[in-house]
Coordinates of C-alpha atoms and ligand atoms in Angstrom, one line a residue:
M809 CA 116.4 113.5 114.8
K810 CA 115.7 115.9 111.9
A811 CA 112.5 117.9 112.0
F812 CA 109.7 117.3 109.5
K813 CA 108.8 120.1 107.1
T814 CA 106.6 119.8 104.0
E815 CA 108.2 120.4 100.7
K816 CA 107.7 123.8 99.0
Y817 CA 106.1 123.8 95.5
N818 CA 107.9 125.2 92.5
D819 CA 106.9 128.6 91.3
F820 CA 106.4 128.2 87.5
T821 CA 105.8 131.8 87.0
K822 CA 109.5 132.4 87.5
P823 CA 111.2 132.1 84.0
A824 CA 114.2 130.1 85.4
I825 CA 111.8 127.5 86.9
R826 CA 109.7 127.4 83.8
Q827 CA 112.8 126.8 81.6
K828 CA 113.8 123.8 83.8
M829 CA 110.3 122.4 83.4
E830 CA 110.3 122.9 79.6
K831 CA 113.7 121.2 79.4
A832 CA 112.4 118.3 81.5
L833 CA 109.4 117.9 79.3
A834 CA 111.5 117.7 76.2
M835 CA 114.0 115.3 77.8
T836 CA 111.2 112.9 79.0
R837 CA 109.5 113.2 75.6
S838 CA 112.7 112.0 73.9
A839 CA 112.5 108.8 76.2
F840 CA 108.9 107.9 75.1
G841 CA 108.3 104.3 74.0
K842 CA 111.1 102.8 76.2
E843 CA 110.5 99.3 77.5
Y844 CA 110.4 98.6 81.2
S845 CA 111.0 95.3 82.9
I846 CA 109.3 93.6 85.8
I847 CA 111.8 93.6 88.8
I848 CA 111.9 90.5 91.0
G849 CA 114.6 90.1 93.6
G850 CA 116.6 92.7 91.7
K851 CA 116.3 90.7 88.4
K852 CA 115.0 92.5 85.4
I853 CA 112.6 90.3 83.5
K854 CA 110.9 90.7 80.2
L855 CA 107.9 88.7 79.1
D856 CA 106.2 87.9 75.8
N857 CA 103.0 89.6 76.7
K858 CA 103.3 93.4 76.9
F859 CA 101.0 96.5 77.3
H860 CA 101.5 100.2 76.7
S861 CA 101.0 103.3 78.7
Y862 CA 99.5 106.1 76.6
N863 CA 99.5 109.8 76.6
P864 CA 95.9 110.8 77.5
S865 CA 96.5 114.2 75.8
K866 CA 97.3 112.6 72.4
K867 CA 95.4 109.5 71.5
G868 CA 97.6 106.5 70.6
E869 CA 100.9 108.1 71.7
I870 CA 102.8 105.5 73.6
I871 CA 104.7 106.7 76.7
G872 CA 106.2 103.3 77.7
T873 CA 105.9 99.6 77.1
F874 CA 105.5 97.1 80.0
Q875 CA 105.5 93.5 80.8
K876 CA 102.1 91.9 81.5
A877 CA 102.7 89.8 84.6
D878 CA 100.9 86.5 85.0
E879 CA 100.4 84.2 87.9
N880 CA 103.7 82.6 87.4
T881 CA 105.5 85.9 87.6
A882 CA 103.4 86.9 90.6
E883 CA 104.5 83.7 92.3
Q884 CA 108.2 84.5 91.6
A885 CA 107.7 87.9 93.1
M886 CA 106.1 86.4 96.2
Q887 CA 109.1 83.9 96.6
A888 CA 111.6 86.8 96.3
A889 CA 109.7 89.0 98.8
L890 CA 109.5 86.1 101.3
E891 CA 113.2 85.3 101.0
T892 CA 114.2 88.9 101.5
Y893 CA 111.8 89.3 104.4
Q894 CA 114.0 86.9 106.3
S895 CA 116.7 89.5 106.7
W896 CA 114.9 92.8 106.1
Q897 CA 112.6 92.3 109.1
Y898 CA 115.7 92.4 111.4
T899 CA 117.4 95.3 109.6
P900 CA 117.7 98.2 112.1
A901 CA 115.0 100.9 111.8
K902 CA 117.7 103.5 111.3
V903 CA 118.9 101.7 108.2
R904 CA 115.4 101.4 106.8
A905 CA 114.6 105.0 107.6
N906 CA 117.8 106.1 105.9
C907 CA 116.6 104.4 102.7
L908 CA 113.5 106.7 102.7
F909 CA 115.6 109.8 103.4
K910 CA 117.8 108.9 100.4
I911 CA 114.8 108.3 98.2
A912 CA 113.4 111.7 99.2
N913 CA 116.7 113.4 98.3
I914 CA 116.9 111.7 94.9
M915 CA 113.4 112.7 94.2
R916 CA 114.3 116.3 95.1
R917 CA 117.2 116.1 92.5
R918 CA 114.9 114.6 89.9
R919 CA 111.9 116.7 90.7
F920 CA 111.4 118.3 87.2
E921 CA 111.8 115.0 85.5
L922 CA 109.2 113.4 87.7
D923 CA 106.9 116.4 87.2
A924 CA 107.3 116.1 83.5
W925 CA 106.5 112.3 83.3
M926 CA 103.3 113.0 85.2
V927 CA 102.3 115.7 82.8
H928 CA 102.8 113.3 79.9
E929 CA 101.4 110.1 81.4
V930 CA 98.3 111.3 83.3
G931 CA 97.8 114.8 82.1
K932 CA 98.3 116.7 85.3
N933 CA 99.0 120.4 84.9
W934 CA 102.5 121.5 86.1
I935 CA 101.4 122.7 89.5
E936 CA 99.4 119.6 90.2
A937 CA 102.2 117.4 89.1
D938 CA 104.7 119.3 91.2
A939 CA 102.4 119.0 94.2
D940 CA 102.2 115.2 93.7
V941 CA 106.0 114.9 93.7
A942 CA 106.3 117.2 96.7
E943 CA 103.8 114.9 98.6
A944 CA 105.8 111.8 97.6
I945 CA 108.9 113.5 99.1
D946 CA 107.0 114.4 102.3
F947 CA 105.7 110.8 102.7
C948 CA 109.4 109.5 102.6
D949 CA 110.6 112.0 105.2
Y950 CA 107.6 111.6 107.4
Y951 CA 107.4 107.8 107.4
G952 CA 111.2 107.6 107.9
L953 CA 110.9 109.7 111.1
E954 CA 107.8 107.8 112.1
A955 CA 109.7 104.5 111.8
L956 CA 112.3 105.8 114.2
R957 CA 109.5 106.8 116.6
Y958 CA 107.8 103.4 116.5
D959 CA 111.1 101.7 117.0
K960 CA 111.3 103.1 120.5
G961 CA 108.3 100.9 121.4
A962 CA 105.3 101.8 123.5
T963 CA 105.2 103.8 126.7
L964 CA 104.2 101.5 129.6
Y965 CA 103.9 101.6 133.3
T966 CA 106.3 99.7 135.4
Y967 CA 105.7 96.5 137.4
P968 CA 107.9 95.4 140.3
G969 CA 110.2 92.5 139.5
E970 CA 109.7 92.6 135.8
I971 CA 111.0 94.3 132.7
N972 CA 108.1 95.0 130.3
K973 CA 108.3 96.2 126.8
T974 CA 106.0 96.4 123.9
V975 CA 107.8 96.5 120.6
Y976 CA 106.5 97.1 117.1
I977 CA 107.5 94.4 114.5
P978 CA 106.7 94.0 110.9
L979 CA 104.0 91.8 109.4
G980 CA 105.5 90.0 106.5
V981 CA 105.0 90.3 102.7
G982 CA 102.6 93.0 101.5
T983 CA 100.9 93.6 98.2
V984 CA 100.8 97.3 97.3
I985 CA 98.1 98.3 94.8
P986 CA 98.0 102.1 94.1
P987 CA 95.7 104.0 91.7
W988 CA 96.8 106.2 88.8
N989 CA 95.5 109.6 90.0
F990 CA 98.3 110.4 92.4
P991 CA 100.7 108.2 90.5
L992 CA 103.8 109.0 92.6
A993 CA 102.5 110.3 96.0
I994 CA 100.1 107.4 96.8
L995 CA 102.3 104.8 95.3
V996 CA 105.3 106.0 97.3
G997 CA 103.4 106.5 100.4
M998 CA 101.9 103.0 100.6
T999 CA 105.2 101.4 99.4
T1000 CA 107.6 103.2 101.7
A1001 CA 105.2 102.9 104.8
S1002 CA 105.2 99.1 104.1
F1003 CA 109.0 98.6 103.8
V1004 CA 110.2 101.1 106.3
S1005 CA 108.2 99.1 108.8
G1006 CA 110.4 96.0 107.9
N1007 CA 108.0 94.4 105.5
T1008 CA 108.9 93.4 101.9
V1009 CA 106.6 94.4 99.1
I1010 CA 105.3 93.4 95.8
L1011 CA 104.2 96.6 94.0
K1012 CA 101.6 96.3 91.3
P1013 CA 101.2 99.8 89.7
S1014 CA 98.2 101.0 87.9
S1015 CA 98.3 100.1 84.2
D1016 CA 97.5 103.8 83.5
S1017 CA 100.6 105.2 85.2
P1018 CA 103.3 102.5 85.1
V1019 CA 106.1 104.8 83.8
I1020 CA 106.0 106.9 87.0
A1021 CA 106.0 103.7 89.0
A1022 CA 109.1 102.5 87.0
K1023 CA 110.8 105.9 87.7
F1024 CA 110.2 105.2 91.4
M1025 CA 111.9 101.8 91.0
E1026 CA 114.9 103.5 89.4
I1027 CA 115.1 105.7 92.5
V1028 CA 114.7 102.7 94.8
E1029 CA 117.7 101.1 93.1
E1030 CA 119.7 104.3 93.2
A1031 CA 119.0 104.7 96.9
K1032 CA 120.5 101.2 97.3
V1033 CA 117.4 99.7 99.0
P1034 CA 118.4 96.0 99.1
V1035 CA 117.1 94.0 96.2
G1036 CA 113.9 92.1 96.9
V1037 CA 112.6 94.6 99.4
V1038 CA 110.5 96.2 96.7
N1039 CA 109.4 93.9 93.8
F1040 CA 107.8 95.5 90.7
L1041 CA 105.0 93.6 89.0
S1042 CA 103.4 95.5 86.2
G1043 CA 100.3 93.9 84.7
P1044 CA 96.5 93.7 84.9
G1045 CA 94.9 94.1 88.3
A1046 CA 92.5 91.3 87.6
I1047 CA 95.4 88.7 87.2
A1048 CA 98.4 89.7 89.2
G1049 CA 96.4 91.6 91.8
D1050 CA 93.8 88.9 92.3
Y1051 CA 96.5 86.2 92.6
L1052 CA 98.5 88.1 95.2
V1053 CA 95.4 89.1 97.2
R1054 CA 94.4 85.5 97.5
H1055 CA 97.9 84.1 98.1
P1056 CA 98.2 82.4 101.5
K1057 CA 101.6 84.1 102.1
T1058 CA 100.3 87.6 101.6
R1059 CA 100.3 89.1 105.0
F1060 CA 98.7 92.4 104.1
I1061 CA 97.3 94.4 101.2
A1062 CA 97.6 98.2 100.9
F1063 CA 95.1 99.3 98.3
T1064 CA 93.9 102.7 97.1
G1065 CA 91.4 102.8 94.3
S1066 CA 87.7 102.5 93.5
K1067 CA 85.0 101.2 95.9
G1068 CA 84.2 98.2 93.7
V1069 CA 87.8 96.9 93.5
G1070 CA 88.4 97.7 97.2
L1071 CA 85.4 95.7 98.3
R1072 CA 86.4 92.8 96.2
I1073 CA 89.9 92.8 97.7
I1074 CA 88.4 92.9 101.2
E1075 CA 86.1 90.0 100.3
Q1076 CA 89.0 87.9 98.7
A1077 CA 91.4 88.7 101.4
G1078 CA 88.9 87.6 104.0
K1079 CA 88.7 84.0 102.8
A1080 CA 91.5 81.9 104.5
Q1081 CA 93.4 79.9 101.9
P1082 CA 94.9 76.4 102.5
G1083 CA 98.2 76.9 104.3
Q1084 CA 97.3 80.5 105.4
I1085 CA 98.1 81.0 109.1
W1086 CA 97.0 84.6 109.6
I1087 CA 94.2 87.0 109.1
K1088 CA 95.2 89.3 106.2
R1089 CA 95.2 92.9 107.0
V1090 CA 93.7 95.2 104.3
V1091 CA 94.2 98.9 104.2
A1092 CA 91.7 100.1 101.6
E1093 CA 91.2 103.7 100.7
M1094 CA 88.5 104.1 98.2
G1095 CA 86.1 106.5 96.5
G1096 CA 84.5 109.7 97.4
K1097 CA 81.5 111.9 96.7
D1098 CA 82.8 115.0 98.4
L1099 CA 80.8 118.0 99.2
I1100 CA 81.1 121.7 99.9
I1101 CA 78.3 123.6 101.7
V1102 CA 78.1 127.3 101.0
D1103 CA 76.0 128.8 103.7
S1104 CA 73.9 132.0 103.7
E1105 CA 76.6 133.6 105.9
A1106 CA 79.6 132.6 103.7
D1107 CA 82.3 134.8 102.0
I1108 CA 81.0 134.1 98.5
D1109 CA 84.1 135.1 96.6
S1110 CA 86.3 132.8 98.6
A1111 CA 83.8 130.0 98.3
V1112 CA 83.7 130.5 94.5
A1113 CA 87.5 130.1 94.3
G1114 CA 87.5 127.1 96.7
V1115 CA 84.7 125.2 94.8
R1116 CA 86.3 125.9 91.4
T1117 CA 89.7 124.4 92.5
S1118 CA 88.1 121.5 94.5
A1119 CA 85.8 120.5 91.6
F1120 CA 88.0 120.9 88.6
G1121 CA 91.6 120.6 89.8
F1122 CA 93.2 117.7 87.9
Q1123 CA 90.0 117.4 85.9
G1124 CA 88.0 116.3 89.0
Q1125 CA 90.0 113.1 89.2
K1126 CA 90.8 113.3 92.9
C1127 CA 89.1 111.2 95.5
S1128 CA 88.8 114.4 97.4
A1129 CA 87.4 116.5 94.5
C1130 CA 84.1 118.4 95.2
S1131 CA 81.4 116.7 93.3
R1132 CA 78.4 117.9 95.3
L1133 CA 77.9 121.5 95.9
I1134 CA 75.2 122.4 98.4
L1135 CA 74.2 126.0 98.2
D1136 CA 72.0 127.8 100.7
D1137 CA 68.9 129.2 98.9
K1138 CA 69.8 132.7 100.1
V1139 CA 73.1 132.8 98.3
Y1140 CA 72.3 130.5 95.4
D1141 CA 71.8 133.2 92.7
E1142 CA 74.8 135.3 93.8
F1143 CA 77.1 132.3 94.0
M1144 CA 76.1 130.9 90.6
R1145 CA 76.3 134.4 88.9
K1146 CA 79.9 134.6 90.1
F1147 CA 80.9 131.0 89.7
I1148 CA 79.8 130.0 86.2
P1149 CA 82.0 132.6 84.4
T1150 CA 85.0 131.3 86.3
V1151 CA 84.3 127.8 85.2
E1152 CA 83.8 128.8 81.6
A1153 CA 87.1 130.6 81.6
I1154 CA 89.1 127.4 82.4
K1155 CA 91.4 126.5 79.6
V1156 CA 91.3 122.9 78.6
G1157 CA 94.0 121.2 76.5
P1158 CA 97.3 119.3 76.6
T1159 CA 99.1 120.3 79.9
E1160 CA 102.5 120.2 78.2
N1161 CA 101.3 123.7 77.4
Q1162 CA 101.5 125.6 80.8
E1163 CA 98.5 127.7 79.8
N1164 CA 96.1 124.8 80.0
W1165 CA 94.9 124.5 83.6
M1166 CA 92.8 121.4 82.9
G1167 CA 94.1 118.5 80.9
P1168 CA 92.5 115.3 79.7
V1169 CA 90.7 112.6 81.6
I1170 CA 92.8 109.5 82.0
N1171 CA 91.6 107.2 79.2
E1172 CA 88.9 106.3 76.7
S1173 CA 86.8 104.3 79.2
A1174 CA 86.8 107.1 81.7
Y1175 CA 85.9 109.6 78.9
N1176 CA 82.9 107.6 77.9
S1177 CA 81.8 106.9 81.4
I1178 CA 82.0 110.6 82.3
L1179 CA 80.1 111.7 79.2
E1180 CA 77.4 109.1 80.0
Y1181 CA 77.1 110.6 83.5
I1182 CA 76.7 114.0 82.1
K1183 CA 73.8 112.8 80.0
I1184 CA 72.3 111.2 83.1
G1185 CA 72.9 114.4 85.0
A1186 CA 71.4 116.7 82.3
S1187 CA 68.2 114.6 82.4
E1188 CA 68.1 114.7 86.2
G1189 CA 68.8 118.4 86.5
R1190 CA 69.8 121.3 84.2
L1191 CA 73.1 121.7 82.4
A1192 CA 74.5 125.1 83.5
C1193 CA 77.8 124.9 81.6
G1194 CA 80.2 122.4 79.9
G1195 CA 78.6 119.1 79.2
E1196 CA 80.6 118.2 76.1
P1197 CA 84.0 117.1 74.8
A1198 CA 86.6 119.9 74.7
G1199 CA 87.9 118.9 71.2
G1200 CA 91.6 118.2 70.5
N1201 CA 93.2 114.9 70.0
G1202 CA 93.0 113.7 73.6
W1203 CA 90.3 112.7 76.2
F1204 CA 89.3 116.3 76.9
I1205 CA 86.0 117.1 78.6
R1206 CA 84.7 120.6 79.4
P1207 CA 84.3 121.4 83.1
T1208 CA 80.6 120.7 83.7
V1209 CA 78.1 122.1 86.2
I1210 CA 74.7 120.6 86.6
T1211 CA 72.2 122.4 88.8
D1212 CA 68.7 121.5 90.2
I1213 CA 70.0 118.1 91.4
E1214 CA 68.3 116.3 94.3
A1215 CA 69.7 113.9 96.8
K1216 CA 68.1 110.9 95.2
D1217 CA 69.7 111.7 91.8
R1218 CA 72.4 109.4 90.6
I1219 CA 74.9 112.2 90.0
F1220 CA 74.5 113.3 93.6
Q1221 CA 75.2 109.7 94.8
E1222 CA 77.6 108.0 92.5
E1223 CA 81.3 108.7 92.1
I1224 CA 81.9 110.1 88.5
F1225 CA 85.6 110.8 88.9
G1226 CA 85.7 113.6 86.3
P1227 CA 85.0 117.3 85.9
V1228 CA 81.3 117.2 86.7
L1229 CA 79.8 119.2 89.6
A1230 CA 76.3 118.5 90.8
V1231 CA 74.6 121.5 92.5
T1232 CA 71.8 121.2 95.0
R1233 CA 69.8 123.9 96.7
A1234 CA 69.5 123.8 100.6
R1235 CA 66.5 125.4 102.3
N1236 CA 68.6 126.3 105.3
Y1237 CA 71.6 125.1 107.3
D1238 CA 69.8 122.1 108.8
H1239 CA 68.9 120.9 105.3
A1240 CA 72.5 121.5 104.1
V1241 CA 74.0 119.3 106.8
A1242 CA 71.4 116.6 106.0
L1243 CA 72.3 116.7 102.4
A1244 CA 76.0 116.6 103.2
N1245 CA 75.5 113.3 105.1
D1246 CA 73.1 111.8 102.5
S1247 CA 75.9 109.6 101.0
E1248 CA 77.4 106.2 101.3
Y1249 CA 80.8 107.9 101.1
G1250 CA 82.5 110.0 103.7
L1251 CA 85.9 111.2 102.5
T1252 CA 86.2 115.0 102.4
G1253 CA 84.0 118.0 102.8
A1254 CA 84.1 121.7 103.3
V1255 CA 81.8 124.3 104.9
Y1256 CA 81.9 128.0 104.1
T1257 CA 80.3 130.2 106.6
R1258 CA 81.3 133.1 108.9
N1259 CA 79.0 131.9 111.6
R1260 CA 81.0 130.2 114.5
A1261 CA 78.1 128.2 115.8
K1262 CA 77.5 126.6 112.3
L1263 CA 81.2 125.8 112.0
E1264 CA 81.1 124.0 115.4
R1265 CA 78.0 122.1 114.3
A1266 CA 79.7 121.1 111.1
K1267 CA 82.7 119.8 113.1
R1268 CA 80.3 117.6 115.1
E1269 CA 77.8 116.5 112.5
V1270 CA 79.3 116.5 108.9
N1271 CA 80.4 112.8 108.7
V1272 CA 83.6 112.8 106.6
G1273 CA 87.2 111.8 107.3
N1274 CA 88.6 115.2 106.3
L1275 CA 86.5 118.2 107.0
Y1276 CA 87.7 121.7 106.0
L1277 CA 86.3 124.9 107.3
N1278 CA 86.3 128.0 105.0
R1279 CA 88.7 126.5 102.4
K1280 CA 88.8 124.0 99.6
C1281 CA 88.2 120.3 100.2
T1282 CA 91.3 119.0 98.3
G1283 CA 95.1 119.2 99.0
A1284 CA 95.7 117.5 102.3
L1285 CA 99.3 117.8 103.5
V1286 CA 101.4 115.0 104.9
G1287 CA 101.9 115.3 108.7
I1288 CA 99.4 118.2 108.9
Q1289 CA 96.1 116.8 107.6
P1290 CA 96.2 113.0 107.9
F1291 CA 94.0 111.7 105.2
G1292 CA 91.4 108.9 104.9
G1293 CA 87.6 108.5 104.7
F1294 CA 84.6 107.0 106.5
N1295 CA 81.9 104.6 105.3
M1296 CA 82.5 103.3 101.8
S1297 CA 85.4 105.7 101.3
G1298 CA 87.6 103.2 103.1
T1299 CA 89.3 102.1 106.3
D1300 CA 90.1 105.6 107.4
S1301 CA 93.8 104.7 107.4
K1302 CA 94.8 108.4 107.7
A1303 CA 97.8 108.4 105.4
G1304 CA 100.4 110.9 106.4
G1305 CA 99.4 110.8 110.0
P1306 CA 100.9 109.4 113.3
D1307 CA 98.7 106.2 113.3
Y1308 CA 99.5 105.2 109.7
L1309 CA 102.6 103.0 110.2
L1310 CA 100.8 101.0 112.9
L1311 CA 98.8 99.5 110.0
F1312 CA 102.0 97.9 108.8
L1313 CA 103.2 96.7 112.2
Q1314 CA 102.1 94.4 114.9
A1315 CA 102.8 95.0 118.6
K1316 CA 104.6 92.3 120.6
S1317 CA 104.7 92.5 124.4
L1318 CA 107.8 91.1 126.2
T1319 CA 107.9 90.4 129.9
E1320 CA 111.1 89.4 131.7
F1321 CA 111.0 88.3 135.4
I1322 CA 114.0 89.7 137.2
G1323 CA 113.0 89.2 140.8
K1324 CA 112.1 91.8 143.4
K1325 CA 115.6 93.2 143.8
N1326 CA 116.4 96.5 142.0
A1327 CA 113.3 96.2 139.7
V1328 CA 111.2 99.4 140.1
K1329 CA 113.8 102.0 139.6
K1330 CA 115.7 100.6 136.7
A1331 CA 112.8 99.3 134.6
P1332 CA 111.5 102.6 133.2
K1333 CA 114.8 103.5 131.7
K1334 CA 115.1 100.1 129.9
Q1335 CA 111.6 100.4 128.5
A1336 CA 112.5 103.4 126.3
R1337 CA 115.3 101.5 124.6
T1338 CA 115.3 99.9 121.2
R1339 CA 114.9 96.2 120.8
V1340 CA 117.6 94.8 118.5
K1341 CA 121.0 96.0 119.6
P1342 CA 123.1 93.0 120.7
K1343 CA 124.8 95.1 123.4
R1344 CA 121.5 95.6 125.2
R1345 CA 120.6 91.9 125.0
K1346 CA 124.0 91.2 126.8
T1347 CA 123.0 93.5 129.7
A1348 CA 119.7 91.8 130.1
K1349 CA 121.5 88.4 130.1
K1350 CA 123.9 89.5 132.8
R1351 CA 121.0 90.5 135.0
R1352 CA 119.4 87.1 134.6
Ligands
NAD1414 P1 90.8 101.1 90.4 O1 90.0 100.6 91.5 O2 90.3 100.9 89.1 O3 92.3 100.6 90.4 C1 93.1 100.7 91.5 C2 94.2 99.7 91.5 O4 93.6 98.4 91.6 C3 95.0 99.6 90.1 O5 96.3 99.4 90.4 C4 94.3 98.4 89.4 O6 95.2 97.8 88.5 C5 94.1 97.5 90.6 N1 93.1 96.5 90.4 C6 92.1 96.5 89.5 N2 91.4 95.3 89.6 C7 92.0 94.6 90.6 C8 91.7 93.3 91.2 N3 90.7 92.6 90.8 N4 92.5 92.9 92.2 C9 93.5 93.7 92.6 N5 93.8 94.9 92.1 C10 93.1 95.3 91.1 O7 90.9 102.7 90.7 P2 91.6 103.8 89.8 O8 90.8 104.1 88.6 O9 93.1 103.4 89.6 O10 91.7 105.1 90.8 C11 90.5 105.9 91.0 C12 89.8 105.5 92.2 O11 90.6 105.6 93.3 C13 88.6 106.5 92.6 O12 87.5 105.7 93.0 C14 89.2 107.3 93.6 O13 88.2 108.0 94.4 C15 90.0 106.4 94.4 N6 91.1 107.0 95.2 C16 90.9 107.0 96.5 C17 91.8 107.6 97.3 C18 91.7 107.7 98.8 O14 92.6 108.0 99.5 N7 90.5 107.4 99.3 C19 93.0 108.3 96.7 C20 93.1 108.2 95.3 C21 92.1 107.6 94.6

């Protein structure tokens, strides 16, 4: 079995790498406006109702045109997925895993192109876009290997006179509903985990990033994943998404997105529909209100750099983005004196231009909502920098810092999902930990301190799914920092971790009575074997 290794990022300071990216940006730009089909059972379908994907850096510029799926198309997708499931569920794990390894290799080959689409469609800067593609590649390699591991079954104790096995089998048809903010990585992670486990999938991409999703479908086709394993259904969440979530044949839903939509999906999926014979499984990863504590004994320069990247990387539009900064009173002034100039120095503008570190927010509605939150924040506290649009012809907002915020304030409690940082003063470390936990969310957090006892206390008491010590609170790596949150941040699925595939599988225990003779010694060896190979079934038969 090959070893897992995370993918390296491109170094865009190198002229040759920069040139490749510039070429990819121009090549993808020349393909703007293309129309993409719905894909059901391998058939490409066009509908009368369409919608567009827009460039957030240039108002009104169309990146791609898509079909608006309705309930009828959603039903067709369900039928195709159900039909394909009949054979895909028995396809050997090795074949399924190989599909993922092939997808990873194609993405490696098309890396700059995928990076470029992400710059155009969601406004990531080059490095953020490249990290997103790298993560998608990592998910494929990691889940491919994980599928092979799960295929070996569970390790059990022996029992005289019996052969016992616990095997992991798929669930059925799943609906995969990703967000736009990691338009490739999260989409690829949830989709590949689903189908490498033997399930078939209906993938409903976010309407803010369907081009990247369509590029993934091209790669799925190129990797020769059998038709019908992944069905692509672009369209509004409220129609296609709702219909599939409620559908009696949907076996599971893999969702990543906002708290509101996630809770709605959990509620809808919880109602058994006529003809439904299972409890639907919902994997729901939702919002965050992530924190960084800078303690009185912290390395301030390192904390300044970590907070800046965590709060404003990809315009603060990460579920893991730092939106609550908790500063110990003793270092408050020093931190702010060093921090504010670094925020004011951030260049905001179209990320096609490599110099702009911050791009636009995703769309008009996000732009309006963020500016509204800034108004609320400025009335709750004091605007320290930013707080206004950054000009230009896109949805650009200046990185914003609002100080003198208290735990009861809305901008301390509600997810804004934009470049807005609320700063709160802590009297001491006890107070800082209490502030950290004063949230309905529990996704990521970081603590900067040189005091070992305080670090140990943070490990025990700061209630988040991903806690970082003396580093930024964003940038979890597949296979290294399994990712998922507590409380209203979701079901703590730990994407990119060893428990993740289990969410897409069910365990089946098999016991065969073989009599007392020769049972104990031979059983353990059999238990480690895989389940589907006909040759092994024959051996078992002989014994019977
Ligand atoms: P969103 O909830 O608006 O949309 C997410 C997906 O749900 C989209 O594909 C959308 O089309 C679909 N959808 C919308 N209404 C639906 C419905 N009624 N039924 C079914 N599907 C529906 O979220 P978003 O704006 O795309 O993403 C941002 C949110 O995602 C933030 O809250 C962020 O914190 C969260 N997020 C969480 C994680 C995590 O791992 N916890 C990761 C990334 C993003």
